[in-house]
Amino acid sequence: MIKRYLKLFFKWFTLLLAMISLAVAFSFLEKGELAKEISFSLNLPSKEMWQEETAAPPDIQESVNQWEYLGNPNEIIHELKEPSKRVKLRNGQVMGTLEAKEVRIYQDARVGSIVAKEMVAIYGGTVTQDVQGSQVILAPDMRAEHERNPNYSFDPQIENRNQGIVYGNVTGEDIQTFVGTTIMGNAGSEESRLDLAGSIQGKVTGKQIILRSTAIIHGDVLTSTESVVMEPGANVLGKIMNTENKAIRIVKAETPGANLSHYNSANRYDGTERVVVQDENKAFLFLLWLPILLGILAALFITYGFFTNDAAASMENITLRPLKTLWFGFVSTALGIPLVFLLFITIIGIPISIALGITLVLASLVGMSGVCLKIGRKVSSAFDLKQFSQVKEMLLGILLVAHLVWIPLLGWLVLLVLGIMGLGSVTMIWYPRFRDRWSLWRQSRKQKKEDNPIEKSSEETPITIDGGDTKNE
């Protein structure tokens, strides 16, 4: 008994060691994290491979609170370029380009164009040219600032002095406009997320687009996805199209509260979730299962038709030796899949990798057909359905096994075990067959060499070289 357990332990230990070796080898070939950690911990020469990935620390540490305030109403600046600073412009004018890390303009401020690495917030100011930033906010007054920071105070007497106007194009990853604002150009790009409640006099482009009830778009709306969210009352005077000419789904959505309340991070829109949640018809999800089920039926029936005997033998192996089939399946999976990837990265091993991959897939299909036949036969016998033919038993087994995916976690676990057992049972059948054919092939080659020996050069007759001095007898 102890010898048996030691033998079993040695098997699993050897398999685990082989898996770890393959994982480490593959990680070194692909410069993965595992190889990186081993190299760093053991100080191997290969540590130099990752030194170039370590970014050098910046020479100048920028302060998060490094702000520059401009508030003189009579001050006119030709241009201002401070890419490492954050700029607040309350009054005055920048005639040219204002370039900074973050820009906020208020009230009577007027700017030519804005380029910011991070956020551009326009609270009632005016921009005569283009605006570019990672995040762009266009609001008619300082209430938007109050929404972002409840401790910020503003004068209600000046809240309607300016309306927040951009006489150019607005680009950024995240763009939001409030009620009463105007963009006289285009807004967004193919990767932008837009939440629009003001007026746009040009084209709107983005991958996630929400048009609030007060939004007025005097141009086309282009999206790289297949849906646009529109609140009741939103007005588009152009076309709503997909950038790849795909069908567009208009999602009618109502969001509570005014537009200002949507700026808080807790209420900020998430385009992906909103589009999915607002979809009222989910019946199409069930229709997707029908072609998948038909594909499973076709694959297993075709496999069973060509490998009927192997499928039947696989069913017998699963019935008589379930643990052994599980062990063979685990070994085949643990060694076969990494071996396919390792062989594929070498030019010489690509044909072997493809052949091995096809063999594993085919063996899995044959094994699953045997599993389905066994389950169908067992269920029909349990319910005393003697009139069931083998085809009906096979069909019943496939339907039962395929629908295990609908059981959360447990269904997938059972399906995985059944698949491994099916692969192991076919491995038990095919491995001796391949081994015998390999032995026969080697014997045939050896016999061929023995039957057709290479003619040896004459070793018994000495070779003489006539140097020209021979005498005639």
XYZ file of N, CA and C in Angstrom, residues 261-386:
378
model
N -25.968 68.323 -11.821
C -25.806 67.269 -10.817
C -25.049 66.077 -11.353
N -24.851 66.006 -12.679
C -24.188 64.839 -13.256
C -22.677 64.991 -13.278
N -22.150 66.078 -12.754
C -20.709 66.229 -12.802
C -20.009 65.484 -11.674
N -20.681 65.335 -10.542
C -20.055 64.626 -9.428
C -19.651 63.230 -9.851
N -18.542 62.759 -9.306
C -18.036 61.449 -9.702
C -19.021 60.342 -9.410
N -19.807 60.502 -8.363
C -20.794 59.466 -8.031
C -21.896 59.396 -9.065
N -22.203 60.562 -9.694
C -23.279 60.600 -10.681
C -22.758 60.701 -12.110
N -21.440 60.675 -12.255
C -20.862 60.825 -13.590
C -21.247 59.625 -14.444
N -21.520 59.876 -15.696
C -22.015 58.803 -16.543
C -20.915 57.809 -16.851
N -21.325 56.604 -17.087
C -20.440 55.565 -17.606
C -21.109 55.056 -18.865
N -20.579 55.452 -20.000
C -21.275 55.189 -21.252
C -21.565 53.723 -21.494
N -20.612 52.849 -21.188
C -20.799 51.427 -21.478
C -21.951 50.862 -20.657
N -21.940 51.106 -19.354
C -22.986 50.556 -18.504
C -24.345 51.164 -18.842
N -24.331 52.468 -19.147
C -25.607 53.108 -19.418
C -26.258 52.525 -20.666
N -25.467 52.300 -21.682
C -26.023 51.758 -22.916
C -26.600 50.371 -22.681
N -25.915 49.557 -21.930
C -26.379 48.194 -21.682
C -27.609 48.183 -20.802
N -27.596 49.011 -19.765
C -28.710 49.008 -18.817
C -29.977 49.519 -19.472
N -29.842 50.512 -20.371
C -31.020 51.101 -20.973
C -31.609 50.252 -22.092
N -30.930 49.180 -22.458
C -31.462 48.309 -23.490
C -32.669 47.547 -22.946
N -33.819 47.746 -23.573
C -35.060 47.186 -23.058
C -35.307 45.766 -23.541
N -34.665 45.370 -24.618
C -34.937 44.054 -25.183
C -33.690 43.187 -25.080
N -33.717 42.205 -24.215
C -32.596 41.301 -24.025
C -32.898 39.902 -24.556
N -33.998 39.757 -25.275
C -34.355 38.433 -25.774
C -33.354 37.923 -26.795
N -32.644 38.867 -27.469
C -31.696 38.431 -28.486
C -30.542 37.640 -27.879
N -30.282 37.820 -26.569
C -29.200 37.067 -25.933
C -29.496 35.576 -25.942
N -30.776 35.214 -25.780
C -31.152 33.801 -25.806
C -31.059 33.233 -27.222
N -31.288 34.085 -28.216
C -31.201 33.613 -29.593
C -29.761 33.295 -29.991
N -28.794 33.918 -29.301
C -27.396 33.624 -29.606
C -27.032 32.189 -29.243
N -27.756 31.598 -28.287
C -27.432 30.251 -27.858
C -27.803 29.215 -28.908
N -28.786 29.525 -29.749
C -29.244 28.564 -30.752
C -28.152 28.205 -31.763
N -27.468 29.154 -32.412
C -26.393 28.747 -33.337
C -25.230 28.072 -32.624
N -24.941 28.466 -31.378
C -23.871 27.796 -30.627
C -24.228 26.338 -30.385
N -25.488 26.098 -29.985
C -25.935 24.731 -29.733
C -25.905 23.903 -31.012
N -26.316 24.499 -32.121
C -26.277 23.772 -33.401
C -24.837 23.441 -33.793
N -23.916 24.358 -33.523
C -22.509 24.087 -33.809
C -21.962 22.944 -32.969
N -22.340 22.893 -31.685
C -21.910 21.794 -30.812
C -22.463 20.468 -31.315
N -23.736 20.462 -31.667
C -24.358 19.236 -32.191
C -23.651 18.763 -33.453
N -23.389 19.697 -34.378
C -22.745 19.316 -35.636
C -21.349 18.754 -35.386
N -20.557 19.423 -34.539
C -19.184 18.976 -34.291
C -19.138 17.585 -33.664
N -19.977 17.363 -32.651
C -19.931 16.074 -31.965
C -20.509 14.947 -32.807
N -21.571 15.218 -33.568
C -22.137 14.171 -34.417
C -21.180 13.791 -35.546
N -20.518 14.795 -36.144
C -19.546 14.487 -37.204
C -18.374 13.693 -36.638
N -17.900 14.108 -35.474
C -16.791 13.379 -34.844
C -17.190 11.942 -34.526
N -18.383 11.767 -33.996
C -18.845 10.424 -33.668
C -19.011 9.572 -34.923
N -19.443 10.198 -36.022
C -19.612 9.448 -37.259
C -18.309 8.909 -37.814
N -17.215 9.685 -37.681
C -15.929 9.254 -38.219
C -15.143 8.398 -37.224
N -15.410 8.554 -35.931
C -14.659 7.816 -34.910
C -15.623 7.065 -33.989
N -16.507 6.280 -34.608
C -17.523 5.571 -33.831
C -16.905 4.588 -32.855
N -15.964 3.797 -33.318
C -15.348 2.788 -32.448
C -14.551 3.432 -31.315
N -13.810 4.502 -31.641
C -13.031 5.181 -30.610
C -13.942 5.834 -29.577
N -15.066 6.411 -30.018
C -16.007 7.011 -29.078
C -16.611 5.957 -28.161
N -16.953 4.785 -28.734
C -17.497 3.705 -27.908
C -16.463 3.201 -26.907
N -15.203 3.047 -27.363
C -14.150 2.616 -26.446
C -13.889 3.665 -25.375
N -14.003 4.933 -25.754
C -13.843 6.011 -24.772
C -14.930 5.946 -23.715
N -16.149 5.657 -24.137
C -17.254 5.520 -23.184
C -16.996 4.377 -22.214
N -16.441 3.262 -22.705
C -16.148 2.126 -21.833
C -15.035 2.463 -20.839
N -14.020 3.202 -21.299
C -12.942 3.602 -20.387
C -13.455 4.492 -19.262
N -14.338 5.429 -19.603
C -14.898 6.322 -18.584
C -15.738 5.532 -17.587
N -16.444 4.514 -18.085
C -17.298 3.713 -17.204
C -16.487 2.823 -16.270
N -15.461 2.170 -16.820
C -14.711 1.185 -16.045
C -13.549 1.793 -15.266
N -12.889 2.823 -15.824
C -11.704 3.393 -15.186
C -11.810 4.919 -15.132
N -12.734 5.480 -14.365
C -12.925 6.940 -14.357
C -11.733 7.712 -13.814
N -11.115 7.213 -12.735
C -9.982 7.938 -12.154
C -8.773 7.911 -13.081
N -8.568 6.795 -13.749
C -7.442 6.695 -14.666
C -7.631 7.618 -15.868
N -8.856 7.701 -16.375
C -9.112 8.623 -17.489
C -8.925 10.071 -17.040
N -9.315 10.381 -15.793
C -9.112 11.735 -15.277
C -7.631 12.062 -15.179
N -6.815 11.082 -14.721
C -5.376 11.293 -14.615
C -4.741 11.491 -15.989
N -5.084 10.637 -16.955
C -4.531 10.772 -18.295
C -4.953 12.094 -18.940
N -6.185 12.502 -18.698
C -6.648 13.770 -19.250
C -5.914 14.957 -18.658
N -5.667 14.900 -17.349
C -4.939 15.991 -16.699
C -3.513 16.078 -17.219
N -2.868 14.931 -17.372
C -1.498 14.919 -17.894
C -1.468 15.440 -19.332
N -2.416 15.005 -20.140
C -2.459 15.450 -21.537
C -2.666 16.954 -21.634
N -3.529 17.499 -20.780
C -3.790 18.938 -20.800
C -2.595 19.721 -20.277
N -2.024 19.246 -19.147
C -0.926 19.980 -18.509
C 0.337 19.988 -19.342
N 0.578 18.940 -20.091
C 1.774 18.862 -20.916
C 1.523 19.260 -22.366
N 0.354 18.952 -22.890
C 0.087 19.193 -24.305
C -0.044 20.665 -24.653
N -0.826 21.427 -23.869
C -1.065 22.833 -24.199
C 0.208 23.660 -24.109
N 1.004 23.591 -23.001
C 2.265 24.349 -22.996
C 3.220 23.919 -24.108
N 3.220 22.628 -24.420
C 4.111 22.145 -25.474
C 3.726 22.717 -26.834
N 2.427 22.879 -27.083
C 1.976 23.481 -28.340
C 2.506 24.902 -28.475
N 2.420 25.691 -27.394
C 2.886 27.075 -27.444
C 4.408 27.144 -27.559
N 5.111 26.277 -26.838
C 6.573 26.300 -26.902
C 7.087 25.902 -28.280
N 6.452 24.925 -28.908
C 6.873 24.520 -30.244
C 6.526 25.567 -31.298
N 5.466 26.326 -31.054
C 4.996 27.274 -32.059
C 5.929 28.476 -32.203
N 6.720 28.773 -31.179
C 7.590 29.950 -31.259
C 8.877 29.657 -31.995
N 9.086 28.418 -32.415
C 10.250 28.067 -33.225
C 9.790 27.690 -34.623
N 10.567 28.061 -35.615
C 10.165 27.814 -37.015
C 10.089 26.319 -37.302
N 11.064 25.568 -36.801
C 11.076 24.129 -37.064
C 9.909 23.428 -36.374
N 9.530 23.919 -35.196
C 8.484 23.245 -34.436
C 7.068 23.643 -34.794
N 6.877 24.610 -35.711
C 5.519 25.058 -36.061
C 4.667 23.925 -36.625
N 5.157 23.128 -37.600
C 4.313 22.019 -38.101
C 3.953 21.022 -37.002
N 4.928 20.714 -36.129
C 4.637 19.780 -35.035
C 3.616 20.387 -34.082
N 3.755 21.697 -33.812
C 2.809 22.372 -32.920
C 1.392 22.339 -33.482
N 1.256 22.597 -34.786
C -0.078 22.578 -35.414
C -0.666 21.172 -35.372
N 0.162 20.174 -35.693
C -0.328 18.794 -35.677
C -0.729 18.373 -34.263
N 0.069 18.754 -33.273
C -0.262 18.411 -31.888
C -1.530 19.111 -31.434
N -1.694 20.386 -31.814
C -2.907 21.110 -31.448
C -4.157 20.496 -32.059
N -4.078 20.132 -33.350
C -5.222 19.490 -34.012
C -5.542 18.153 -33.350
N -4.497 17.411 -32.989
C -4.711 16.114 -32.335
C -5.411 16.279 -30.990
N -4.993 17.279 -30.207
C -5.632 17.515 -28.907
C -7.105 17.904 -29.064
N -7.382 18.784 -30.028
C -8.784 19.203 -30.250
C -9.623 18.022 -30.708
N -9.085 17.240 -31.647
C -9.826 16.084 -32.147
C -10.055 15.051 -31.043
N -9.032 14.809 -30.223
C -9.191 13.862 -29.116
C -10.238 14.354 -28.117
N -10.277 15.663 -27.881
C -11.290 16.219 -26.975
C -12.697 16.020 -27.527
N -12.867 16.233 -28.845
C -14.184 16.041 -29.458
C -14.616 14.579 -29.408
N -13.677 13.679 -29.706
C -14.020 12.253 -29.647
C -14.379 11.854 -28.224
N -13.596 12.350 -27.256
C -13.899 12.029 -25.861
C -15.234 12.584 -25.407
N -15.551 13.837 -25.824
C -16.836 14.425 -25.431
C -18.002 13.703 -26.089
N -17.812 13.227 -27.314
C -18.884 12.448 -27.943
C -19.138 11.165 -27.164
N -18.059 10.524 -26.670
C -18.238 9.345 -25.822
C -18.910 9.680 -24.505
N -18.539 10.830 -23.913
C -19.178 11.261 -22.661
C -20.668 11.516 -22.878
N -21.006 12.219 -23.969
C -22.417 12.522 -24.246
C -23.207 11.236 -24.495
N -22.618 10.286 -25.215
C -23.305 9.014 -25.462
C -23.541 8.273 -24.150
N -22.560 8.292 -23.263
C -22.706 7.619 -21.969
C -23.793 8.269 -21.131
N -23.804 9.613 -21.077
C -24.814 10.311 -20.285
C -26.207 10.089 -20.870
N -26.326 10.183 -22.208
C -27.622 9.956 -22.828
C -28.146 8.553 -22.590
N -27.258 7.560 -22.675
C -27.669 6.167 -22.438
C -28.067 5.963 -20.977
N -27.331 6.586 -20.053
C -27.637 6.434 -18.633
C -28.975 7.073 -18.283
N -29.230 8.271 -18.815
C -30.489 8.965 -18.519
C -31.666 8.230 -19.139
N -31.519 7.783 -20.385
C -32.622 7.054 -21.023
C -32.907 5.749 -20.296
N -31.869 5.094 -19.775
C -32.076 3.866 -19.009
C -32.746 4.153 -17.672
N -32.372 5.276 -17.037
C -32.975 5.622 -15.747
C -34.460 5.923 -15.883
N -34.854 6.541 -16.997
C -36.267 6.871 -17.217
C -36.987 5.800 -18.031
N -36.327 4.652 -18.244
C -36.923 3.511 -18.926
C -37.390 3.883 -20.337
N -36.505 4.595 -21.047
C -36.810 4.967 -22.426
C -36.121 3.979 -23.365
N -36.652 2.795 -23.395
C -36.030 1.721 -24.165
C -36.153 1.928 -25.658
